């Protein structure tokens, strides 16, 4: 019995390439770019001597550069996630990273496997592009989750500031100084934009649309309504903070209740694929008696269709909307 180690090598190479993306990012930008930095990136840039206008320009450039590059072929599928993740790499730098990772994956495949040249080229391209996509998607999800968790505390901080007599612009500045990233830098940008004359409600609405967060839309609407019709903004935001915190608790509770179902669905979707891989690893000649028959290829296509259908069906079954 001959056991092939190539599938395991492919997986290890992809993990190495994925780790290399994060390594390159931290090497270029340092720890200040990390999502959970206690001193938010905007304040750190200001402490290093950069001017307020220069910092605002840099942060706004990073926040919008990816959506402006959606016209680049194949980059459109990555632009939205890269914007939500606020990747500091420019689109050209991100494409360059894909190229570097593709080259690295090709050399690792050449060294660790005996695959033919066309196969190595195709797999290395898939690994280089796929590793960047997985990393950006994971970073975007983590960043949005952290913002959702920080938002109730930030709104309550605004409420306390308003109740002691500060104007809303000062409340925004306090949030920008006290709240860590990722929300701290975002609020700092809004505070700076308001200082240079932009409407606060419009800035909050733009941020909510860019992040695609419903709770931020509630905040933008509350501030806009108060600006146009008046009212006690502190009481409005206090009620909003309670609603957002209650929604967050509900989402966490639903996530805990449905965790078992989601893991079961993931296992049932991946198990057939893992079983096929293990059969080929443990017994490469398992299908030799039937693979020359006329029905083998149609049967493989039918099985592949069922596997793909199974993944989508299981995902719909466990995707519970709240």
PDB file of N, CA, C and O in Angstrom, residues 4-53:
ATOM      1  N   UNK A   4       0.303   8.476  -0.311  1.00  0.00           N
ATOM      2  CA  UNK A   4       0.825   9.731  -0.872  1.00  0.00           C
ATOM      3  C   UNK A   4       0.688  10.849   0.141  1.00  0.00           C
ATOM      4  O   UNK A   4      -0.371  11.035   0.755  1.00  0.00           O
ATOM      5  N   UNK A   5       1.762  11.587   0.307  1.00  0.00           N
ATOM      6  CA  UNK A   5       1.756  12.713   1.257  1.00  0.00           C
ATOM      7  C   UNK A   5       1.477  14.043   0.571  1.00  0.00           C
ATOM      8  O   UNK A   5       1.470  15.083   1.237  1.00  0.00           O
ATOM      9  N   UNK A   6       1.233  14.037  -0.750  1.00  0.00           N
ATOM     10  CA  UNK A   6       1.080  15.296  -1.473  1.00  0.00           C
ATOM     11  C   UNK A   6      -0.125  16.120  -1.010  1.00  0.00           C
ATOM     12  O   UNK A   6      -0.007  17.339  -0.879  1.00  0.00           O
ATOM     13  N   UNK A   7      -1.312  15.516  -0.752  1.00  0.00           N
ATOM     14  CA  UNK A   7      -2.417  16.356  -0.258  1.00  0.00           C
ATOM     15  C   UNK A   7      -2.076  17.085   1.034  1.00  0.00           C
ATOM     16  O   UNK A   7      -2.430  18.254   1.208  1.00  0.00           O
ATOM     17  N   UNK A   8      -1.382  16.410   1.939  1.00  0.00           N
ATOM     18  CA  UNK A   8      -0.967  17.052   3.185  1.00  0.00           C
ATOM     19  C   UNK A   8       0.030  18.173   2.918  1.00  0.00           C
ATOM     20  O   UNK A   8      -0.027  19.245   3.534  1.00  0.00           O
ATOM     21  N   UNK A   9       0.941  17.952   1.961  1.00  0.00           N
ATOM     22  CA  UNK A   9       1.931  18.979   1.608  1.00  0.00           C
ATOM     23  C   UNK A   9       1.236  20.205   1.018  1.00  0.00           C
ATOM     24  O   UNK A   9       1.584  21.348   1.343  1.00  0.00           O
ATOM     25  N   UNK A  10       0.223  19.978   0.164  1.00  0.00           N
ATOM     26  CA  UNK A  10      -0.530  21.097  -0.403  1.00  0.00           C
ATOM     27  C   UNK A  10      -1.172  21.937   0.705  1.00  0.00           C
ATOM     28  O   UNK A  10      -1.132  23.173   0.674  1.00  0.00           O
ATOM     29  N   UNK A  11      -1.778  21.253   1.684  1.00  0.00           N
ATOM     30  CA  UNK A  11      -2.411  21.969   2.784  1.00  0.00           C
ATOM     31  C   UNK A  11      -1.409  22.761   3.608  1.00  0.00           C
ATOM     32  O   UNK A  11      -1.660  23.914   3.974  1.00  0.00           O
ATOM     33  N   UNK A  12      -0.251  22.155   3.896  1.00  0.00           N
ATOM     34  CA  UNK A  12       0.773  22.845   4.682  1.00  0.00           C
ATOM     35  C   UNK A  12       1.331  24.053   3.922  1.00  0.00           C
ATOM     36  O   UNK A  12       1.600  25.096   4.519  1.00  0.00           O
ATOM     37  N   UNK A  13       1.494  23.900   2.620  1.00  0.00           N
ATOM     38  CA  UNK A  13       1.999  25.025   1.810  1.00  0.00           C
ATOM     39  C   UNK A  13       0.994  26.178   1.819  1.00  0.00           C
ATOM     40  O   UNK A  13       1.367  27.356   1.950  1.00  0.00           O
ATOM     41  N   UNK A  14      -0.301  25.855   1.705  1.00  0.00           N
ATOM     42  CA  UNK A  14      -1.314  26.918   1.716  1.00  0.00           C
ATOM     43  C   UNK A  14      -1.322  27.629   3.063  1.00  0.00           C
ATOM     44  O   UNK A  14      -1.427  28.859   3.130  1.00  0.00           O
ATOM     45  N   UNK A  15      -1.214  26.868   4.165  1.00  0.00           N
ATOM     46  CA  UNK A  15      -1.166  27.486   5.495  1.00  0.00           C
ATOM     47  C   UNK A  15       0.061  28.386   5.627  1.00  0.00           C
ATOM     48  O   UNK A  15      -0.006  29.489   6.185  1.00  0.00           O
ATOM     49  N   UNK A  16       1.203  27.925   5.090  1.00  0.00           N
ATOM     50  CA  UNK A  16       2.423  28.733   5.145  1.00  0.00           C
ATOM     51  C   UNK A  16       2.270  30.023   4.347  1.00  0.00           C
ATOM     52  O   UNK A  16       2.686  31.100   4.793  1.00  0.00           O
ATOM     53  N   UNK A  17       1.642  29.926   3.173  1.00  0.00           N
ATOM     54  CA  UNK A  17       1.418  31.117   2.346  1.00  0.00           C
ATOM     55  C   UNK A  17       0.460  32.076   3.044  1.00  0.00           C
ATOM     56  O   UNK A  17       0.651  33.298   3.032  1.00  0.00           O
ATOM     57  N   UNK A  18      -0.578  31.526   3.705  1.00  0.00           N
ATOM     58  CA  UNK A  18      -1.537  32.360   4.423  1.00  0.00           C
ATOM     59  C   UNK A  18      -0.862  33.084   5.582  1.00  0.00           C
ATOM     60  O   UNK A  18      -1.114  34.272   5.826  1.00  0.00           O
ATOM     61  N   UNK A  19       0.010  32.385   6.303  1.00  0.00           N
ATOM     62  CA  UNK A  19       0.742  33.029   7.406  1.00  0.00           C
ATOM     63  C   UNK A  19       1.710  34.081   6.875  1.00  0.00           C
ATOM     64  O   UNK A  19       1.952  35.106   7.539  1.00  0.00           O
ATOM     65  N   UNK A  20       2.239  33.861   5.686  1.00  0.00           N
ATOM     66  CA  UNK A  20       3.180  34.814   5.099  1.00  0.00           C
ATOM     67  C   UNK A  20       2.509  36.144   4.781  1.00  0.00           C
ATOM     68  O   UNK A  20       3.131  37.201   4.871  1.00  0.00           O
ATOM     69  N   UNK A  21       1.208  36.110   4.417  1.00  0.00           N
ATOM     70  CA  UNK A  21       0.485  37.355   4.142  1.00  0.00           C
ATOM     71  C   UNK A  21       0.483  38.249   5.386  1.00  0.00           C
ATOM     72  O   UNK A  21       0.823  39.431   5.320  1.00  0.00           O
ATOM     73  N   UNK A  22       0.092  37.661   6.526  1.00  0.00           N
ATOM     74  CA  UNK A  22       0.064  38.424   7.772  1.00  0.00           C
ATOM     75  C   UNK A  22       1.461  38.891   8.153  1.00  0.00           C
ATOM     76  O   UNK A  22       1.639  40.009   8.644  1.00  0.00           O
ATOM     77  N   UNK A  23       2.463  38.055   7.920  1.00  0.00           N
ATOM     78  CA  UNK A  23       3.829  38.435   8.228  1.00  0.00           C
ATOM     79  C   UNK A  23       4.287  39.627   7.413  1.00  0.00           C
ATOM     80  O   UNK A  23       4.917  40.557   7.943  1.00  0.00           O
ATOM     81  N   UNK A  24       3.975  39.632   6.123  1.00  0.00           N
ATOM     82  CA  UNK A  24       4.337  40.766   5.259  1.00  0.00           C
ATOM     83  C   UNK A  24       3.638  42.033   5.728  1.00  0.00           C
ATOM     84  O   UNK A  24       4.225  43.119   5.800  1.00  0.00           O
ATOM     85  N   UNK A  25       2.354  41.912   6.083  1.00  0.00           N
ATOM     86  CA  UNK A  25       1.571  43.073   6.509  1.00  0.00           C
ATOM     87  C   UNK A  25       2.147  43.696   7.775  1.00  0.00           C
ATOM     88  O   UNK A  25       2.313  44.917   7.867  1.00  0.00           O
ATOM     89  N   UNK A  26       2.455  42.854   8.757  1.00  0.00           N
ATOM     90  CA  UNK A  26       3.007  43.372  10.007  1.00  0.00           C
ATOM     91  C   UNK A  26       4.425  43.907   9.816  1.00  0.00           C
ATOM     92  O   UNK A  26       4.841  44.846  10.495  1.00  0.00           O
ATOM     93  N   UNK A  27       5.185  43.302   8.898  1.00  0.00           N
ATOM     94  CA  UNK A  27       6.533  43.791   8.631  1.00  0.00           C
ATOM     95  C   UNK A  27       6.505  45.194   8.029  1.00  0.00           C
ATOM     96  O   UNK A  27       7.315  46.062   8.376  1.00  0.00           O
ATOM     97  N   UNK A  28       5.539  45.429   7.125  1.00  0.00           N
ATOM     98  CA  UNK A  28       5.459  46.720   6.443  1.00  0.00           C
ATOM     99  C   UNK A  28       4.902  47.804   7.362  1.00  0.00           C
ATOM    100  O   UNK A  28       5.427  48.919   7.435  1.00  0.00           O
ATOM    101  N   UNK A  29       3.843  47.476   8.116  1.00  0.00           N
ATOM    102  CA  UNK A  29       3.144  48.502   8.887  1.00  0.00           C
ATOM    103  C   UNK A  29       3.375  48.423  10.382  1.00  0.00           C
ATOM    104  O   UNK A  29       3.005  49.337  11.116  1.00  0.00           O
ATOM    105  N   UNK A  30       3.943  47.334  10.870  1.00  0.00           N
ATOM    106  CA  UNK A  30       4.222  47.226  12.292  1.00  0.00           C
ATOM    107  C   UNK A  30       2.982  46.911  13.109  1.00  0.00           C
ATOM    108  O   UNK A  30       1.892  46.715  12.588  1.00  0.00           O
ATOM    109  N   UNK A  31       3.144  46.888  14.426  1.00  0.00           N
ATOM    110  CA  UNK A  31       2.050  46.516  15.316  1.00  0.00           C
ATOM    111  C   UNK A  31       0.943  47.564  15.347  1.00  0.00           C
ATOM    112  O   UNK A  31      -0.170  47.276  15.770  1.00  0.00           O
ATOM    113  N   UNK A  32       1.225  48.787  14.912  1.00  0.00           N
ATOM    114  CA  UNK A  32       0.218  49.840  14.986  1.00  0.00           C
ATOM    115  C   UNK A  32      -0.968  49.565  14.072  1.00  0.00           C
ATOM    116  O   UNK A  32      -2.028  50.159  14.239  1.00  0.00           O
ATOM    117  N   UNK A  33      -0.805  48.647  13.105  1.00  0.00           N
ATOM    118  CA  UNK A  33      -1.882  48.359  12.174  1.00  0.00           C
ATOM    119  C   UNK A  33      -2.796  47.262  12.697  1.00  0.00           C
ATOM    120  O   UNK A  33      -3.814  46.948  12.099  1.00  0.00           O
ATOM    121  N   UNK A  34      -2.477  46.659  13.838  1.00  0.00           N
ATOM    122  CA  UNK A  34      -3.273  45.559  14.361  1.00  0.00           C
ATOM    123  C   UNK A  34      -4.666  46.052  14.739  1.00  0.00           C
ATOM    124  O   UNK A  34      -4.861  47.207  15.123  1.00  0.00           O
ATOM    125  N   UNK A  35      -5.658  45.154  14.668  1.00  0.00           N
ATOM    126  CA  UNK A  35      -7.044  45.544  14.863  1.00  0.00           C
ATOM    127  C   UNK A  35      -7.340  45.949  16.297  1.00  0.00           C
ATOM    128  O   UNK A  35      -8.141  46.849  16.550  1.00  0.00           O
ATOM    129  N   UNK A  36      -6.732  45.283  17.259  1.00  0.00           N
ATOM    130  CA  UNK A  36      -7.087  45.491  18.660  1.00  0.00           C
ATOM    131  C   UNK A  36      -6.035  46.285  19.415  1.00  0.00           C
ATOM    132  O   UNK A  36      -5.811  46.064  20.594  1.00  0.00           O
ATOM    133  N   UNK A  37      -5.393  47.239  18.752  1.00  0.00           N
ATOM    134  CA  UNK A  37      -4.399  48.072  19.407  1.00  0.00           C
ATOM    135  C   UNK A  37      -5.079  49.004  20.403  1.00  0.00           C
ATOM    136  O   UNK A  37      -6.058  49.673  20.083  1.00  0.00           O
ATOM    137  N   UNK A  38      -4.579  49.055  21.653  1.00  0.00           N
ATOM    138  CA  UNK A  38      -5.224  49.855  22.688  1.00  0.00           C
ATOM    139  C   UNK A  38      -5.175  51.347  22.379  1.00  0.00           C
ATOM    140  O   UNK A  38      -6.119  52.084  22.652  1.00  0.00           O
ATOM    141  N   UNK A  39      -4.053  51.811  21.846  1.00  0.00           N
ATOM    142  CA  UNK A  39      -3.951  53.190  21.368  1.00  0.00           C
ATOM    143  C   UNK A  39      -4.272  53.173  19.885  1.00  0.00           C
ATOM    144  O   UNK A  39      -3.545  52.568  19.095  1.00  0.00           O
ATOM    145  N   UNK A  40      -5.388  53.799  19.512  1.00  0.00           N
ATOM    146  CA  UNK A  40      -5.812  53.675  18.118  1.00  0.00           C
ATOM    147  C   UNK A  40      -4.798  54.315  17.172  1.00  0.00           C
ATOM    148  O   UNK A  40      -4.003  55.167  17.555  1.00  0.00           O
ATOM    149  N   UNK A  41      -4.828  53.867  15.949  1.00  0.00           N
ATOM    150  CA  UNK A  41      -3.799  54.217  14.967  1.00  0.00           C
ATOM    151  C   UNK A  41      -3.762  55.714  14.692  1.00  0.00           C
ATOM    152  O   UNK A  41      -2.691  56.290  14.490  1.00  0.00           O
ATOM    153  N   UNK A  42      -4.908  56.360  14.705  1.00  0.00           N
ATOM    154  CA  UNK A  42      -4.945  57.797  14.448  1.00  0.00           C
ATOM    155  C   UNK A  42      -4.161  58.554  15.508  1.00  0.00           C
ATOM    156  O   UNK A  42      -3.342  59.433  15.191  1.00  0.00           O
ATOM    157  N   UNK A  43      -4.377  58.226  16.794  1.00  0.00           N
ATOM    158  CA  UNK A  43      -3.651  58.894  17.872  1.00  0.00           C
ATOM    159  C   UNK A  43      -2.161  58.597  17.799  1.00  0.00           C
ATOM    160  O   UNK A  43      -1.332  59.465  18.078  1.00  0.00           O
ATOM    161  N   UNK A  44      -1.831  57.364  17.430  1.00  0.00           N
ATOM    162  CA  UNK A  44      -0.414  57.014  17.331  1.00  0.00           C
ATOM    163  C   UNK A  44       0.282  57.806  16.235  1.00  0.00           C
ATOM    164  O   UNK A  44       1.430  58.247  16.406  1.00  0.00           O
ATOM    165  N   UNK A  45      -0.421  58.000  15.112  1.00  0.00           N
ATOM    166  CA  UNK A  45       0.148  58.811  14.037  1.00  0.00           C
ATOM    167  C   UNK A  45       0.308  60.264  14.466  1.00  0.00           C
ATOM    168  O   UNK A  45       1.295  60.918  14.117  1.00  0.00           O
ATOM    169  N   UNK A  46      -0.659  60.778  15.232  1.00  0.00           N
ATOM    170  CA  UNK A  46      -0.557  62.153  15.723  1.00  0.00           C
ATOM    171  C   UNK A  46       0.591  62.302  16.718  1.00  0.00           C
ATOM    172  O   UNK A  46       1.302  63.317  16.716  1.00  0.00           O
ATOM    173  N   UNK A  47       0.778  61.290  17.576  1.00  0.00           N
ATOM    174  CA  UNK A  47       1.855  61.339  18.568  1.00  0.00           C
ATOM    175  C   UNK A  47       3.236  61.301  17.915  1.00  0.00           C
ATOM    176  O   UNK A  47       4.211  61.788  18.489  1.00  0.00           O
ATOM    177  N   UNK A  48       3.314  60.724  16.714  1.00  0.00           N
ATOM    178  CA  UNK A  48       4.598  60.657  16.010  1.00  0.00           C
ATOM    179  C   UNK A  48       4.947  61.965  15.308  1.00  0.00           C
ATOM    180  O   UNK A  48       5.998  62.053  14.657  1.00  0.00           O
ATOM    181  N   UNK A  49       4.058  62.945  15.401  1.00  0.00           N
ATOM    182  CA  UNK A  49       4.376  64.257  14.844  1.00  0.00           C
ATOM    183  C   UNK A  49       3.644  64.609  13.572  1.00  0.00           C
ATOM    184  O   UNK A  49       3.827  65.711  13.043  1.00  0.00           O
ATOM    185  N   UNK A  50       2.815  63.708  13.054  1.00  0.00           N
ATOM    186  CA  UNK A  50       2.067  64.017  11.837  1.00  0.00           C
ATOM    187  C   UNK A  50       0.973  65.041  12.147  1.00  0.00           C
ATOM    188  O   UNK A  50       0.386  65.034  13.232  1.00  0.00           O
ATOM    189  N   UNK A  51       0.704  65.920  11.208  1.00  0.00           N
ATOM    190  CA  UNK A  51      -0.333  66.920  11.391  1.00  0.00           C
ATOM    191  C   UNK A  51      -1.721  66.314  11.303  1.00  0.00           C
ATOM    192  O   UNK A  51      -1.921  65.249  10.710  1.00  0.00           O
ATOM    193  N   UNK A  52      -2.698  67.005  11.889  1.00  0.00           N
ATOM    194  CA  UNK A  52      -4.069  66.483  11.905  1.00  0.00           C
ATOM    195  C   UNK A  52      -4.620  66.328  10.494  1.00  0.00           C
ATOM    196  O   UNK A  52      -5.255  65.329  10.172  1.00  0.00           O
ATOM    197  N   UNK A  53      -4.345  67.310   9.637  1.00  0.00           N
ATOM    198  CA  UNK A  53      -4.830  67.238   8.258  1.00  0.00           C
ATOM    199  C   UNK A  53      -4.138  66.110   7.494  1.00  0.00           C
ATOM    200  O   UNK A  53      -4.776  65.399   6.704  1.00  0.00           O
TER     201      UNK A  53
END
